[in-house]
Amino acid sequence: MITYLQTHMRRHGKLLLILVMGLVIVSLLYFGPARSVNEQGGSSYRIYDRTLSKADFDMVEDAYAFLLSLQYGRPIHRNDVDNPEDRRQILMELALAEKARRLGIRVTDEEVGRHIRAIPVFQDNGRFNEQRFNELLSNELPKRHLNEQNLQDMVSMKIALARLNELISTTALVTPAEVDEYLRLINERLDVLIAKFDEKNFKPSALP
């Protein structure tokens, strides 16, 4: 059966690649974050073998909101993204970023630096303004209980997700190693693949 699938995947690599990764993303949306974002109050989230505490997730929300504020050029804070829809989006991105890492997608410090320097709010007449960068970070990061590394980690995740998307839509030849990896995705257990709420911490009284 595996040999049969491998033969057809090499022949129809792009189509099957999109199908498999589509199933992965749908499973993340339907079984994972879609369930966990409805619970709050001392909650924790599990993404593969990593458990994200409430404090960890708050930090991710802060970094996510700060990056949005940089991109849109207006203040966006954690309370602006602390809602079911945005929590679902954040959890999905965290899970997909971990999948990207497991697929061997790596982002260098140089790539992160280039991406940050290209953010319009840090530029002056199309050129990176280091003074503006330092002032904005020194003023904003402490207020959000963040540091520069948190920003770099969030930017790195966004780059990895973009690269994963490119991998799904690429027309490049699929290698045998990639065939084996994508076929393995189908057989992974969903409770390992998806982000899942730790039910022992569920507190109905904390729901909005």
XYZ file of C-alpha atoms in Angstrom:
208
model
C 0.000 0.000 0.000
C 2.780 2.435 0.946
C 4.678 1.614 -2.253
C 1.518 2.270 -4.266
C 1.022 5.630 -2.582
C 4.679 6.573 -3.000
C 4.505 5.839 -6.736
C 1.436 8.011 -7.193
C 2.768 10.776 -4.998
C 5.904 11.031 -7.082
C 3.712 11.183 -10.171
C 1.176 13.642 -8.767
C 3.356 15.235 -6.099
C 1.852 18.701 -5.895
C -1.789 17.604 -5.829
C -1.288 14.967 -3.155
C 0.982 17.244 -1.145
C -1.731 19.907 -1.022
C -4.322 17.257 -0.102
C -2.264 15.861 2.782
C -1.308 19.238 4.207
C -4.910 20.370 3.796
C -6.020 17.447 5.960
C -3.417 18.386 8.554
C -4.626 21.990 8.703
C -8.299 20.975 8.814
C -7.591 18.566 11.677
C -5.817 21.360 13.551
C -8.767 23.671 13.077
C -11.512 21.171 13.843
C -10.058 18.962 16.559
C -7.497 21.159 18.255
C -7.585 24.923 18.703
C -11.291 25.033 17.868
C -11.964 23.141 21.087
C -9.340 24.593 23.359
C -10.013 28.274 22.818
C -13.378 28.105 24.520
C -11.879 27.317 27.925
C -10.146 29.871 30.130
C -9.064 30.378 33.693
C -5.944 28.439 34.684
C -6.005 26.615 31.362
C -3.040 25.042 29.623
C -2.626 23.963 26.030
C -0.768 21.001 24.623
C 0.937 21.274 21.246
C 2.523 17.954 20.360
C 4.675 17.065 23.383
C 4.885 20.649 24.652
C 2.562 21.991 27.331
C 1.848 25.704 27.228
C 0.896 27.154 30.618
C -1.472 30.087 31.008
C 1.537 32.366 31.649
C 3.297 31.050 28.526
C 0.211 31.619 26.409
C -0.249 35.134 27.811
C 3.291 35.931 26.707
C 2.586 34.574 23.230
C -0.557 36.702 23.052
C 1.446 39.776 24.103
C 4.071 39.128 21.420
C 1.390 38.382 18.820
C -0.413 41.637 19.637
C 2.821 43.642 19.580
C 3.773 42.310 16.159
C 0.304 43.201 14.872
C 0.683 46.717 16.266
C 4.001 47.072 14.416
C 2.503 45.798 11.178
C -0.621 47.991 11.315
C 1.019 51.045 12.872
C -1.473 51.394 15.734
C -1.600 50.156 19.339
C -2.858 46.585 19.668
C -2.666 44.890 23.061
C -3.295 41.463 24.498
C -6.890 42.258 25.440
C -7.534 43.066 21.767
C -6.594 39.521 20.728
C -7.799 37.695 23.845
C -10.967 36.367 22.237
C -11.988 32.934 20.878
C -11.259 33.752 17.244
C -7.779 35.155 17.831
C -6.866 32.473 20.393
C -7.861 29.869 17.828
C -5.637 31.565 15.250
C -2.684 31.774 17.636
C -2.994 28.128 18.648
C -3.246 27.022 15.041
C -0.125 29.002 14.140
C 1.796 27.563 17.084
C 0.843 24.022 16.071
C 1.698 24.608 12.401
C 4.999 26.240 13.383
C 5.892 23.132 15.353
C 4.986 20.992 12.358
C 7.214 23.199 10.199
C 10.071 22.651 12.646
C 9.546 18.895 12.521
C 9.628 19.041 8.744
C 13.052 20.618 8.958
C 12.082 24.215 8.204
C 14.595 26.503 9.899
C 14.779 30.291 10.097
C 18.134 32.013 10.579
C 18.836 35.042 12.746
C 19.770 36.949 9.595
C 16.328 36.282 8.078
C 14.621 37.446 11.252
C 16.720 40.604 11.296
C 15.920 41.404 7.655
C 12.217 40.911 8.288
C 12.215 43.184 11.334
C 14.197 45.909 9.563
C 11.657 45.785 6.714
C 8.689 46.567 8.995
C 7.470 50.017 7.844
C 7.181 51.491 11.345
C 10.947 51.065 11.757
C 11.750 52.773 8.478
C 12.349 56.372 7.489
C 12.058 57.162 3.783
C 12.357 53.480 2.978
C 15.450 52.917 5.120
C 15.763 51.233 8.498
C 15.950 53.763 11.336
C 17.861 52.141 14.197
C 17.111 54.975 16.622
C 13.365 54.650 16.040
C 13.679 50.885 16.427
C 15.503 51.175 19.774
C 13.161 53.849 21.110
C 10.001 51.974 20.207
C 11.238 48.709 21.676
C 12.573 50.310 24.864
C 9.243 52.095 25.380
C 6.826 49.338 24.394
C 8.389 46.009 25.333
C 8.537 46.594 29.126
C 4.871 47.650 29.143
C 3.962 44.353 27.541
C 6.255 42.251 29.749
C 8.257 41.282 26.674
C 11.867 41.422 25.546
C 13.467 41.634 22.129
C 13.874 37.854 21.974
C 10.104 37.424 22.264
C 9.659 39.645 19.225
C 12.327 37.737 17.315
C 10.668 34.410 18.173
C 7.294 35.640 16.906
C 8.842 36.945 13.674
C 10.697 33.646 13.229
C 7.413 31.756 13.595
C 5.734 33.942 10.969
C 8.591 33.320 8.529
C 8.419 29.568 9.144
C 4.660 29.580 8.493
C 5.165 31.462 5.241
C 7.768 28.925 4.198
C 5.428 26.065 5.085
C 2.772 27.669 2.895
C 5.291 27.923 0.066
C 6.112 24.244 0.532
C 2.438 23.336 0.167
C 1.954 25.389 -2.994
C 5.324 24.787 -4.628
C 5.592 23.213 -8.045
C 9.024 21.803 -7.287
C 9.664 18.079 -7.600
C 8.766 16.164 -4.459
C 11.672 14.039 -3.237
C 11.321 10.462 -1.898
C 12.199 11.709 1.599
C 9.376 14.263 1.420
C 7.017 11.558 0.193
C 7.785 9.425 3.234
C 7.345 12.377 5.586
C 3.998 13.465 4.167
C 2.663 9.918 4.143
C 3.659 9.655 7.786
C 1.545 12.713 8.551
C -1.581 10.770 7.640
C -0.801 8.102 10.221
C -0.034 10.449 13.112
C -2.538 10.313 15.933
C -4.686 13.427 16.051
C -4.282 13.813 19.805
C -0.555 14.245 19.216
C -0.890 16.385 16.114
C -3.316 18.914 17.457
C -3.281 21.491 20.216
C -5.451 20.119 23.011
C -6.889 21.662 26.163
C -5.922 20.148 29.503
C -9.378 19.318 30.833
C -8.339 19.110 34.488
C -7.895 22.887 34.425
C -11.295 23.587 32.889
C -13.262 26.157 34.899
C -16.711 26.921 33.460
C -17.048 29.920 35.780
C -14.185 31.639 33.950
C -15.997 31.667 30.627
C -16.906 35.159 29.330
